[in-house]
């Protein structure tokens, strides 16, 4: 298995205003994206990969020889990999409101000539899907072979299947949920409060003060990390191991787990935008497609046309397997074709990003089977209907 | 069942320095405590109730007609209640480092003439037990009928059974653990970092600046509350209920769970001391009596002489039933007499403070049986051995 090698992002400007679920609109915007592999003649082999909280359009390949520039799902996407770029044309797109290139809070608000800051409109998973659909239009992709994502990315894939049922043949939803629980929302709100009450946040206008709300972001990220790992995994990786072999009887670092979390928090606070963090957690909290159907997920998914692959991980307590079961059950109620794999993995929510041979095999086999439609030409015989 | 009515705290000054586990010492200190009921002639009916994170010596009764001044375990302790003050002499004592009267960070450091602040020494569960033993000495109590506590209070009860095996006949450990997991420590450290990095913390010397690190304390408390409630309980109590029926598309309050947590955080930050919060979470993190026995809990508990009651709650994910099982197993390995009850309760860790008839019945029956030793005079026949 080789990597994609050096890749480069592209960008596309959209001058048509994008109406948002909130009632606001973005008057214009830029989407940054990457593509890997080659779009085939009838444009039937495109796969859209949607990203989660702190990831981006940089799904696979590297920006330089430096391995640290590798994409966040490089173990999944590439030549000969589970999502095989020798067969599929893969698109990674950075979501609106992010801090990795697409229009976001640090960009200039055309209405004021200053950075959007906290005035960047709250965007939803559905808003992202609408903006992605315009990119697909521009790239000449009427129907995706698959839309795929993990966690918040899985929500986008699910939203695609609801909003544009004819525009994807397969929907791949990994380690995701049809909606956040009260506990999920609670964690998100503590993180947001840490940022919003950091004096360096300056009501979202910290850019012009030349500071960032580092302390708030740091706490938010530390907290996030606890929910990404399983209790068991933390016990195995860190347990009660002490940094220096003995209690320090102070408030510095005693335990290895403290060292790990503070390091993760520090690193994150140096590159991630605080307004983006707020926006993305709101998109997570608001996602609830069944809300407009009286909470009935079966009804919500009744217009979907795609085939589905769902994957969950046994120790994921952020979006537990039960959350995937709800989606599977609603799809089965609608007599959709669903493949479901529950991977017994120790790594909690993070497992969706990690190498696990059974997990990769499931996705690989699914894409191999889906490719037969493309390769065998069965699409023309009506498989798109 | 009637309440104890109006009660009042007492205090005792100790001029003998207290050596601490850290190697530091407190040159002198005051303990604030309350007592309920009457100490019998042979001083055999005393029960020590140890408190958890944000509680105090004010276990039961009220300070006025105002019901909000009721003690934190008033449902458990009183005339005719599970811990019956018509039979037992109950003592609640405020721990060193607390902010409710016993010597703590906001008190004057005799060495400097200024408040201790962050220079208050880090105290451990074992240090608390040593200080409590001196209070028992002063009150003429050589042996407690029982030492009892929930959560961090349960750790103190367990430490009593190890440090002073002959000084308690019964050890009651509720919703507790023999040591924190990496995940428990992780949550504590995020809370501490929120406080320590709050600019209003001023390195612990916020008293002289006339401010409190309200934002940090608030985030710490919000986070704590998530771990006290079960996921299920949160789902039932709050679910995804919206404060005003519709998404607000901003960073104010959307969900009821946000409103609840922010309210709890606000309230807490107005009365609780930040340095105390740091100290108490450290005491939690450091508690690990088996550490000196190569991690062998059976060996750790081999010198205990008490009989034990352990109670856990099915949905407590902070200190799950499995943590109590570890203690029970180690006691059984030592052929100790152990009663264990696992209460199927939806309220998570908080259940130990709440009314649950089965829970109260277990504790009530246990104390009624223990009272026969006192009442029947079997103590003199050697039951103390």
XYZ file of C-alpha atoms in Angstrom:
770
model
C 0.000 0.000 0.000
C 1.488 3.292 -1.006
C 0.398 6.746 -0.050
C -1.028 9.355 -2.373
C 2.201 11.289 -2.023
C 2.182 15.051 -2.216
C -1.242 16.612 -2.617
C -2.424 20.207 -2.752
C -5.656 21.954 -1.807
C -7.808 23.824 -4.292
C -10.452 26.416 -3.651
C -13.661 27.565 -5.231
C -15.466 30.856 -4.792
C -19.265 30.958 -4.720
C -20.840 34.330 -5.355
C -24.437 33.182 -4.978
C -25.624 33.827 -1.408
C -26.164 30.712 0.686
C -29.380 30.791 2.739
C -28.835 29.189 6.134
C -31.171 27.280 8.444
C -30.981 30.127 10.946
C -32.596 32.488 8.448
C -29.327 34.344 7.923
C -27.326 33.980 4.743
C -23.702 34.015 3.686
C -23.517 36.562 0.832
C -20.573 34.726 -0.717
C -18.056 32.139 0.371
C -15.047 30.068 -0.561
C -14.725 26.323 -0.096
C -11.305 24.736 0.123
C -11.119 21.127 -0.986
C -8.811 18.376 -2.156
C -9.356 15.598 -4.655
C -7.590 12.289 -5.052
C -7.856 9.806 -7.909
C -9.545 10.428 -11.243
C -13.157 11.204 -12.008
C -14.338 8.628 -14.572
C -16.058 9.438 -17.839
C -19.628 9.237 -16.573
C -18.729 10.913 -13.248
C -20.041 7.920 -11.295
C -17.023 7.161 -9.096
C -16.930 10.226 -6.853
C -16.869 9.833 -3.078
C -17.322 12.781 -0.753
C -15.537 12.492 2.594
C -16.952 14.781 5.275
C -14.844 15.851 8.226
C -15.428 15.977 11.965
C -14.713 18.611 14.578
C -11.046 19.496 14.195
C -10.261 17.960 10.819
C -10.359 19.453 7.339
C -10.393 18.899 3.586
C -6.917 17.381 3.941
C -8.107 13.788 4.116
C -5.154 11.948 2.616
C -1.700 12.364 1.128
C 0.867 14.819 2.485
C 1.901 18.407 1.887
C 5.595 17.599 2.077
C 8.012 14.801 2.890
C 7.201 15.515 6.556
C 4.950 12.701 7.795
C 3.190 15.104 10.165
C 1.546 16.739 7.138
C -0.305 13.534 6.318
C -4.107 13.770 5.963
C -6.352 12.766 8.850
C -7.734 9.668 7.131
C -4.630 8.703 5.160
C -4.905 5.178 6.591
C -8.354 4.884 4.972
C -7.947 6.739 1.668
C -5.280 6.096 -0.972
C -4.178 3.726 -3.697
C -5.074 0.173 -2.664
C -6.588 1.351 0.629
C -10.129 0.755 1.903
C -11.312 3.758 -0.084
C -9.166 3.030 -3.122
C -8.142 6.106 -5.060
C -7.177 3.879 -8.001
C -10.892 3.300 -8.419
C -12.645 6.194 -6.786
C -12.403 9.952 -7.197
C -12.334 11.200 -3.612
C -13.180 14.721 -2.485
C -12.430 16.210 0.897
C -14.039 19.569 1.577
C -13.462 21.997 4.426
C -16.691 23.099 6.071
C -17.888 26.667 6.325
C -16.990 28.208 9.659
C -13.829 26.146 9.918
C -10.379 27.627 10.427
C -8.608 25.670 7.707
C -9.350 27.686 4.602
C -13.037 27.738 3.788
C -14.818 30.933 4.757
C -14.880 31.229 8.528
C -14.888 33.600 11.496
C -11.353 34.887 10.887
C -12.184 35.969 7.358
C -13.382 39.398 6.409
C -17.057 40.061 6.753
C -17.901 41.938 3.525
C -20.573 43.881 5.425
C -18.111 45.409 7.886
C -14.665 45.037 6.370
C -13.544 43.416 9.639
C -13.231 39.739 10.591
C -16.568 37.999 11.171
C -15.550 36.882 14.675
C -18.593 35.846 16.686
C -20.803 37.408 14.007
C -20.083 34.532 11.650
C -23.537 32.968 11.307
C -24.244 29.731 13.164
C -24.116 27.013 10.518
C -25.704 23.587 10.696
C -24.883 20.172 9.310
C -27.609 20.770 6.736
C -26.055 24.118 5.741
C -22.753 22.359 5.162
C -24.460 19.757 2.996
C -26.086 22.495 0.921
C -22.709 24.164 0.396
C -21.118 20.816 -0.488
C -23.868 20.158 -3.027
C -22.933 23.369 -4.820
C -19.327 22.210 -4.956
C -20.515 18.896 -6.401
C -22.511 20.810 -9.033
C -19.458 22.835 -9.949
C -17.341 19.692 -10.244
C -19.948 18.080 -12.487
C -20.935 15.406 -10.015
C -24.636 14.767 -10.155
C -24.536 11.653 -8.019
C -21.877 10.475 -5.583
C -20.934 6.817 -5.506
C -20.822 7.455 -1.741
C -20.880 10.156 0.875
C -18.931 9.113 3.914
C -17.881 10.412 7.294
C -17.147 9.594 10.913
C -18.678 11.291 13.952
C -19.794 14.780 12.848
C -18.773 13.675 9.341
C -21.244 10.786 9.634
C -23.981 13.286 10.446
C -23.237 15.060 7.177
C -23.410 11.776 5.267
C -26.755 11.014 6.910
C -28.023 14.526 6.109
C -27.006 14.029 2.467
C -29.158 10.890 2.305
C -32.139 12.881 3.594
C -31.681 16.193 1.749
C -30.470 14.820 -1.592
C -31.688 11.227 -1.722
C -30.933 10.878 -5.447
C -27.454 12.306 -5.249
C -25.718 9.438 -3.453
C -25.838 5.690 -4.030
C -24.148 4.792 -0.760
C -24.146 6.490 2.600
C -21.397 5.554 5.036
C -21.957 6.658 8.614
C -19.212 5.775 11.094
C -19.218 6.250 14.886
C -22.082 8.698 14.624
C -25.526 9.377 16.009
C -28.917 10.650 14.842
C -28.715 13.325 17.556
C -26.710 14.276 20.615
C -27.838 13.241 24.090
C -28.205 15.676 26.975
C -24.827 14.483 28.236
C -23.181 15.137 24.852
C -24.649 18.633 24.786
C -23.556 19.183 28.382
C -19.921 18.453 27.538
C -20.124 20.773 24.520
C -21.581 23.560 26.594
C -18.905 23.311 29.294
C -16.303 23.593 26.525
C -18.075 26.606 25.026
C -18.393 28.287 28.407
C -14.671 27.828 28.997
C -14.020 29.715 25.743
C -16.758 32.343 26.039
C -15.713 33.335 29.584
C -12.006 33.507 28.788
C -11.202 37.250 28.996
C -9.035 36.846 25.893
C -12.098 35.864 23.894
C -13.200 39.512 23.747
C -16.709 38.637 22.616
C -15.260 36.852 19.596
C -13.186 39.808 18.398
C -9.879 38.598 19.818
C -8.239 38.876 16.392
C -8.058 42.639 16.624
C -6.640 42.389 20.165
C -3.769 40.236 18.947
C -4.598 37.456 21.437
C -6.388 34.117 21.413
C -8.489 32.647 24.232
C -5.851 30.001 24.757
C -6.913 28.970 28.252
C -10.506 28.405 27.249
C -9.588 26.468 24.113
C -7.139 24.408 26.117
C -9.760 23.374 28.672
C -12.249 22.662 25.880
C -9.789 20.383 24.138
C -8.732 18.576 27.311
C -12.364 17.875 28.037
C -13.009 16.770 24.464
C -10.156 14.301 24.652
C -11.669 12.607 27.691
C -14.789 11.899 25.675
C -12.853 10.612 22.662
C -11.001 7.937 24.621
C -12.589 5.048 26.461
C -12.227 4.672 30.205
C -10.542 1.299 29.596
C -8.153 2.678 27.029
C -7.120 5.469 29.380
C -6.603 2.894 32.118
C -4.362 0.814 29.859
C -2.456 3.734 28.339
C -2.049 5.875 31.468
C -3.605 4.242 34.505
C -2.317 6.013 37.591
C 1.234 6.214 36.224
C 3.148 9.078 37.752
C 5.310 11.401 35.726
C 8.175 11.342 38.209
C 7.455 8.276 40.309
C 6.073 10.094 43.365
C 3.317 12.506 44.333
C 4.442 16.123 44.023
C 1.921 17.547 46.512
C 1.276 20.552 44.330
C -0.788 21.508 41.294
C 1.788 20.748 38.638
C 1.828 17.446 36.780
C 1.573 14.314 38.916
C -0.053 11.795 36.607
C 0.825 10.880 33.042
C -2.806 11.399 32.042
C -2.509 15.026 33.174
C 0.617 15.463 31.105
C -1.080 13.971 28.049
C -4.222 16.075 28.307
C -2.394 19.330 28.988
C -0.120 18.666 26.028
C -3.111 18.007 23.776
C -4.787 21.146 25.085
C -1.706 23.292 24.581
C -1.142 22.042 21.044
C -4.758 22.542 20.048
C -4.967 26.044 21.488
C -2.079 27.088 19.272
C -3.706 26.240 15.958
C -7.455 26.015 16.375
C -9.773 28.986 16.176
C -12.015 29.597 19.182
C -14.952 30.875 17.132
C -14.733 27.780 14.947
C -14.840 25.593 18.044
C -18.024 27.306 19.162
C -19.616 26.991 15.727
C -18.766 23.345 15.237
C -20.023 22.274 18.649
C -23.266 24.118 17.920
C -23.605 22.232 14.630
C -23.183 19.017 16.601
C -25.760 19.999 19.217
C -28.322 21.154 16.652
C -28.150 18.074 14.447
C -31.447 16.275 14.883
C -33.014 15.499 11.504
C -35.964 13.744 13.156
C -36.936 17.004 14.875
C -39.077 18.021 11.897
C -40.738 14.606 11.902
C -41.973 14.620 15.486
C -38.872 12.737 16.564
C -39.714 9.798 14.297
C -36.441 8.670 12.736
C -38.152 6.081 10.558
C -40.287 8.770 8.955
C -37.222 11.010 8.678
C -35.352 8.416 6.665
C -38.328 7.288 4.565
C -37.288 9.310 1.516
C -33.700 8.103 1.475
C -32.651 6.099 -1.570
C -29.063 5.182 -0.769
C -27.706 1.920 0.531
C -26.101 2.293 3.931
C -23.037 1.159 5.775
C -22.945 1.924 9.484
C -20.012 1.198 11.747
C -19.806 1.662 15.506
C -17.181 0.835 18.112
C -17.907 -1.091 21.296
C -16.129 1.262 23.730
C -17.277 4.523 22.122
C -19.189 6.225 24.948
C -19.467 9.531 23.080
C -21.600 8.071 20.316
C -22.270 4.578 21.616
C -23.250 1.632 19.388
C -26.854 2.109 20.599
C -26.947 5.403 18.687
C -26.012 3.584 15.479
C -28.616 0.920 16.256
C -31.284 3.638 16.202
C -30.283 4.587 12.663
C -30.035 0.964 11.544
C -33.462 0.185 12.979
C -35.059 3.191 11.271
C -33.502 2.169 7.951
C -34.619 -1.437 8.350
C -38.121 -0.162 9.133
C -37.936 1.562 5.751
C -36.645 -1.641 4.113
C -33.404 0.018 3.108
C -30.335 -2.077 2.390
C -28.103 -1.680 5.431
C -24.771 -3.175 6.355
C -23.888 -2.732 9.997
C -20.635 -3.571 11.742
C -19.980 -3.156 15.434
C -16.251 -3.301 15.958
C -15.009 -4.579 19.305
C -12.262 -2.003 19.770
C -10.745 -0.582 22.942
C -10.104 2.947 21.698
C -13.441 4.648 22.286
C -14.679 7.260 19.830
C -11.189 7.797 18.444
C -11.311 4.262 17.011
C -12.883 5.596 13.811
C -9.603 7.309 12.961
C -7.334 4.434 13.908
C -6.054 1.352 12.164
C -8.084 -1.700 12.983
C -7.887 -4.464 10.436
C -11.491 -5.647 10.923
C -12.776 -2.099 10.566
C -10.702 -1.410 7.467
C -11.769 -4.766 5.999
C -15.440 -3.906 6.445
C -15.068 -0.563 4.675
C -12.801 -2.039 2.013
C -15.223 -4.876 1.230
C -18.116 -2.427 1.115
C -16.367 -0.152 -1.379
C -15.197 -3.120 -3.460
C -18.766 -4.338 -3.775
C -20.055 -0.841 -4.541
C -17.443 -0.525 -7.270
C -18.992 -3.409 -9.176
C -21.966 -1.162 -9.991
C -19.584 1.308 -11.568
C -17.243 -1.150 -13.221
C -19.940 -3.533 -14.438
C -21.972 -0.700 -15.852
C -25.051 -1.765 -13.906
C -25.699 1.895 -13.151
C -26.935 2.376 -16.665
C -29.335 -0.510 -16.137
C -31.164 1.534 -13.555
C -29.195 1.145 -10.325
C -29.327 4.901 -9.898
C -33.058 4.845 -9.433
C -39.865 10.961 61.165
C -38.950 14.356 62.500
C -35.910 16.427 61.852
C -33.223 17.317 64.352
C -34.489 20.877 64.317
C -32.088 23.728 64.841
C -28.455 22.711 65.264
C -25.270 24.702 65.694
C -21.640 24.083 64.822
C -18.869 23.926 67.385
C -15.166 24.303 66.894
C -12.005 22.988 68.480
C -8.525 24.416 68.250
C -5.519 22.094 68.082
C -2.182 23.619 68.969
C -0.119 20.495 68.362
C 1.334 20.589 64.860
C -0.164 18.055 62.446
C 2.435 16.275 60.311
C 1.113 15.695 56.796
C 1.774 12.971 54.238
C 3.519 15.508 52.036
C 6.195 16.031 54.678
C 4.829 19.498 55.486
C 2.939 20.188 58.682
C 0.135 22.426 59.879
C 1.502 24.232 62.924
C -1.983 24.509 64.413
C -5.539 24.247 63.175
C -9.199 24.465 64.017
C -11.812 21.843 63.198
C -15.443 22.830 62.952
C -17.921 20.067 63.726
C -21.486 19.319 64.699
C -22.915 16.595 66.928
C -26.396 15.153 67.054
C -27.855 12.807 69.668
C -26.263 11.897 72.968
C -23.024 10.125 73.684
C -23.834 7.153 75.928
C -22.095 6.369 79.184
C -19.427 4.068 77.792
C -18.949 6.228 74.687
C -19.757 3.290 72.429
C -22.494 4.828 70.279
C -20.546 7.453 68.318
C -20.720 7.547 64.529
C -18.428 9.747 62.486
C -19.868 10.977 59.181
C -17.226 12.092 56.688
C -18.089 14.547 53.932
C -17.423 14.622 50.221
C -16.237 17.345 47.888
C -18.505 20.327 48.496
C -20.210 19.320 51.736
C -19.277 20.072 55.331
C -19.738 19.261 59.004
C -23.365 20.332 58.618
C -24.726 16.833 58.055
C -28.239 17.159 59.475
C -30.672 19.528 61.115
C -31.065 23.173 60.097
C -29.598 26.514 61.061
C -32.974 28.261 60.933
C -36.576 27.728 59.911
C -35.392 28.124 56.339
C -35.394 24.642 54.775
C -32.438 25.590 52.570
C -30.211 25.515 55.674
C -30.848 21.796 56.104
C -27.775 19.546 56.364
C -26.560 17.635 53.313
C -27.535 14.216 54.687
C -30.609 15.247 56.662
C -32.577 12.511 54.892
C -30.179 9.932 56.365
C -29.412 11.299 59.822
C -31.964 12.243 62.485
C -34.408 10.866 65.029
C -35.927 7.662 63.622
C -33.924 7.941 60.402
C -31.518 5.356 58.952
C -28.764 6.717 61.165
C -30.982 7.223 64.185
C -29.874 10.041 66.478
C -32.146 8.671 69.213
C -29.658 5.825 69.428
C -26.405 7.102 68.021
C -24.224 10.101 68.779
C -23.367 11.432 65.351
C -20.444 13.701 64.534
C -19.977 15.658 61.346
C -16.576 17.276 60.931
C -15.393 19.756 58.344
C -12.134 18.715 56.700
C -8.927 20.703 56.752
C -8.539 22.775 53.614
C -12.276 23.234 53.263
C -13.980 26.616 53.031
C -16.682 25.991 55.624
C -14.922 26.763 58.872
C -12.075 24.369 59.544
C -8.642 25.788 58.817
C -8.306 26.332 55.092
C -6.685 28.418 52.380
C -8.618 31.587 53.199
C -7.399 31.570 56.791
C -4.328 33.369 58.014
C -1.061 31.552 57.602
C 0.685 32.156 60.957
C 4.032 32.113 59.164
C 3.181 35.086 56.931
C 0.220 36.849 58.531
C -1.550 36.616 55.152
C -4.105 34.092 53.900
C -2.603 30.708 53.037
C -3.967 30.832 49.491
C -2.225 28.287 47.292
C 0.394 27.826 50.029
C -2.063 25.870 52.123
C -0.409 22.429 52.189
C -1.845 19.688 50.025
C -3.773 17.432 52.396
C -4.706 13.819 51.829
C -7.553 11.582 52.915
C -5.161 10.059 55.451
C -4.261 13.525 56.794
C -7.950 14.213 57.319
C -8.357 10.933 59.168
C -5.424 11.809 61.445
C -6.989 15.171 62.244
C -10.377 13.533 62.848
C -8.749 11.034 65.241
C -7.497 13.931 67.344
C -11.016 15.317 67.514
C -12.258 11.876 68.591
C -9.584 11.828 71.306
C -10.693 15.216 72.531
C -14.334 14.130 72.582
C -13.421 11.017 74.586
C -14.266 8.589 71.819
C -11.816 5.733 71.760
C -13.808 3.607 69.356
C -16.521 4.624 66.916
C -19.569 2.435 66.496
C -19.132 3.348 62.839
C -17.279 5.633 60.494
C -19.336 6.363 57.427
C -19.221 8.361 54.236
C -20.202 8.549 50.590
C -17.852 9.170 47.671
C -14.798 11.015 49.058
C -16.397 10.480 52.487
C -16.324 6.738 51.844
C -12.594 6.986 51.166
C -12.145 8.508 54.615
C -14.159 5.695 56.208
C -12.003 3.148 54.376
C -8.822 4.940 55.459
C -10.041 4.862 59.075
C -10.374 1.077 58.850
C -6.764 0.829 57.657
C -5.088 3.483 59.833
C -7.007 2.884 63.049
C -8.331 -0.676 62.807
C -9.272 -0.821 66.500
C -11.047 2.506 66.546
C -14.168 1.589 64.564
C -16.464 -1.408 64.774
C -18.221 -0.708 61.490
C -17.038 0.918 58.306
C -19.672 2.183 55.887
C -18.412 3.013 52.421
C -21.008 4.316 49.972
C -20.579 5.065 46.253
C -16.844 5.078 46.636
C -13.697 3.531 45.206
C -10.314 2.256 46.374
C -8.682 4.684 43.941
C -9.521 6.984 41.054
C -9.187 5.814 37.470
C -7.252 7.701 34.827
C -10.572 9.064 33.563
C -11.544 10.291 37.054
C -8.187 12.030 37.391
C -8.565 13.482 33.918
C -11.858 15.148 34.810
C -10.335 16.522 38.010
C -7.364 17.918 36.158
C -9.495 19.681 33.560
C -11.411 21.299 36.422
C -8.185 22.330 38.135
C -6.755 23.742 34.920
C -9.904 25.815 34.424
C -9.318 27.369 37.857
C -5.526 27.668 37.714
C -5.591 29.419 34.331
C -8.367 31.832 35.269
C -6.610 35.242 35.437
C -8.646 36.004 38.567
C -6.975 33.110 40.356
C -3.807 35.206 40.804
C -1.688 32.200 41.730
C -4.038 31.450 44.607
C -3.821 34.917 46.142
C -7.090 36.210 44.736
C -8.301 37.162 48.228
C -6.026 40.190 48.348
C -7.159 41.227 44.862
C -10.784 41.275 45.941
C -11.834 38.858 43.193
C -12.587 35.167 42.839
C -11.785 32.969 39.831
C -15.478 32.667 39.144
C -15.189 31.548 35.544
C -12.816 28.731 36.366
C -14.867 27.520 39.314
C -17.990 27.684 37.210
C -16.537 25.491 34.472
C -15.163 23.097 37.111
C -18.567 22.733 38.713
C -20.428 22.324 35.427
C -18.043 19.553 34.507
C -18.370 17.949 37.926
C -22.137 17.896 37.601
C -21.939 15.941 34.370
C -20.055 13.206 36.201
C -22.479 13.161 39.137
C -25.527 12.482 36.990
C -26.073 9.432 34.838
C -26.478 9.732 31.101
C -29.932 8.160 31.444
C -30.994 10.485 34.219
C -29.926 13.498 32.173
C -31.864 12.122 29.226
C -35.003 11.744 31.340
C -34.663 15.058 33.194
C -33.519 17.249 30.311
C -33.239 15.298 27.092
C -33.012 17.758 24.220
C -35.667 20.046 25.708
C -35.270 23.599 24.521
C -35.529 26.575 26.827
C -37.688 28.570 24.469
C -39.001 25.963 22.054
C -36.680 26.789 19.140
C -32.991 26.968 18.318
C -31.580 30.426 19.018
C -28.646 30.156 16.571
C -26.302 31.834 19.024
C -24.215 30.970 22.059
C -26.783 31.764 24.724
C -28.966 29.087 26.251
C -30.678 26.736 23.818
C -31.120 23.553 25.809
C -32.489 23.079 29.322
C -29.408 21.053 30.234
C -27.285 24.141 29.466
C -29.489 26.262 31.664
C -29.239 23.750 34.519
C -25.467 23.387 34.356
C -24.783 27.100 34.046
C -27.061 27.770 36.992
C -25.267 25.154 39.082
C -21.925 26.590 38.034
C -22.939 30.159 38.835
C -24.295 29.239 42.241
C -21.222 27.217 43.178
C -18.790 29.895 42.064
C -20.434 32.326 44.468
C -19.828 30.327 47.626
C -17.060 27.805 47.076
C -13.389 28.600 47.458
C -11.165 27.921 44.451
C -8.161 26.835 46.509
C -10.370 24.397 48.393
C -11.562 22.949 45.109
C -7.988 22.344 44.033
C -7.078 20.755 47.366
C -10.064 18.457 47.544
C -9.662 17.172 44.006
C -6.007 16.448 44.792
C -7.055 14.471 47.881
C -9.363 12.473 45.614
C -6.648 11.844 43.028
C -4.030 10.861 45.600
C -6.194 8.397 47.506
C -4.785 4.956 46.774
C -4.188 3.042 50.004
C -2.955 -0.027 48.098
C -0.099 2.022 46.667
C 2.114 1.166 49.624
C 1.235 -2.520 49.247
C 2.300 -2.945 45.639
C -1.255 -2.301 44.499
C -2.541 -5.329 46.446
C -5.830 -4.253 48.015
C -6.221 -7.553 49.868
C -2.912 -6.998 51.635
C -3.873 -3.346 52.241
C -7.027 -4.354 54.071
C -5.528 -7.313 55.947
C -5.142 -5.392 59.214
C -8.686 -4.026 59.261
C -10.867 -5.208 62.134
C -14.189 -3.530 61.362
C -17.265 -5.057 59.820
C -18.141 -3.417 56.526
C -21.169 -2.159 54.678
C -20.620 -1.163 51.081
C -23.280 0.360 48.862
C -23.020 1.213 45.174
C -25.496 2.496 42.597
C -26.055 0.864 39.227
C -25.851 4.020 37.093
C -22.945 5.652 38.952
C -20.289 6.010 36.257
C -18.044 8.195 38.397
C -17.412 5.428 40.941
C -19.085 2.470 39.290
C -20.261 -0.631 41.196
C -17.135 -2.434 39.908
C -15.034 -0.136 42.119
C -17.023 -1.257 45.167
C -16.658 -4.880 44.025
C -12.886 -4.494 44.275
C -13.169 -3.473 47.909
C -15.698 -6.202 48.696
C -13.502 -8.833 47.065
C -10.423 -7.712 48.985
C -12.380 -7.821 52.255
C -13.792 -11.254 51.469
C -10.252 -12.431 50.683
C -9.423 -11.325 54.226
C -12.501 -13.134 55.601
C -13.981 -9.893 56.877
C -17.706 -9.630 57.492
C -19.078 -7.604 54.592
C -22.559 -6.534 53.633
C -22.829 -5.281 50.082
C -25.829 -3.698 48.389
C -25.950 -2.601 44.772
C -28.918 -0.307 44.384
C -30.567 -0.168 40.980
C -31.035 3.601 40.843
C -31.194 5.961 37.879
C -29.496 8.954 39.475
C -25.819 8.192 38.944
C -23.280 9.167 41.580
C -25.687 11.663 43.145
C -27.882 8.738 44.245
C -25.924 8.456 47.484
C -27.403 11.778 48.597
C -30.942 11.108 47.455
C -33.939 9.373 48.952
C -34.292 5.828 47.773
C -36.285 3.594 50.033
C -34.243 0.447 49.338
C -31.001 2.319 49.972
C -32.270 3.868 53.201
C -33.617 0.468 54.298
C -30.235 -1.161 53.813
C -28.450 1.480 55.896
C -31.229 1.532 58.477
C -31.191 -2.259 58.923
C -27.411 -2.240 59.160
C -27.386 0.382 61.924
C -30.260 -1.348 63.772
C -28.285 -4.590 63.833
C -25.094 -2.797 64.887
C -26.985 -1.167 67.718
C -27.702 -4.558 69.290
C -24.006 -4.784 70.194
C -24.333 -1.512 72.087
C -27.755 -2.103 73.567
C -27.221 -5.750 74.438
C -23.882 -4.987 76.033
C -22.100 -7.589 73.901
C -19.272 -5.106 73.464
C -18.090 -5.863 76.958
C -18.072 -9.535 76.116
C -15.285 -8.873 73.673
C -16.987 -7.672 70.503
C -14.485 -4.874 70.366
C -11.663 -7.283 69.713
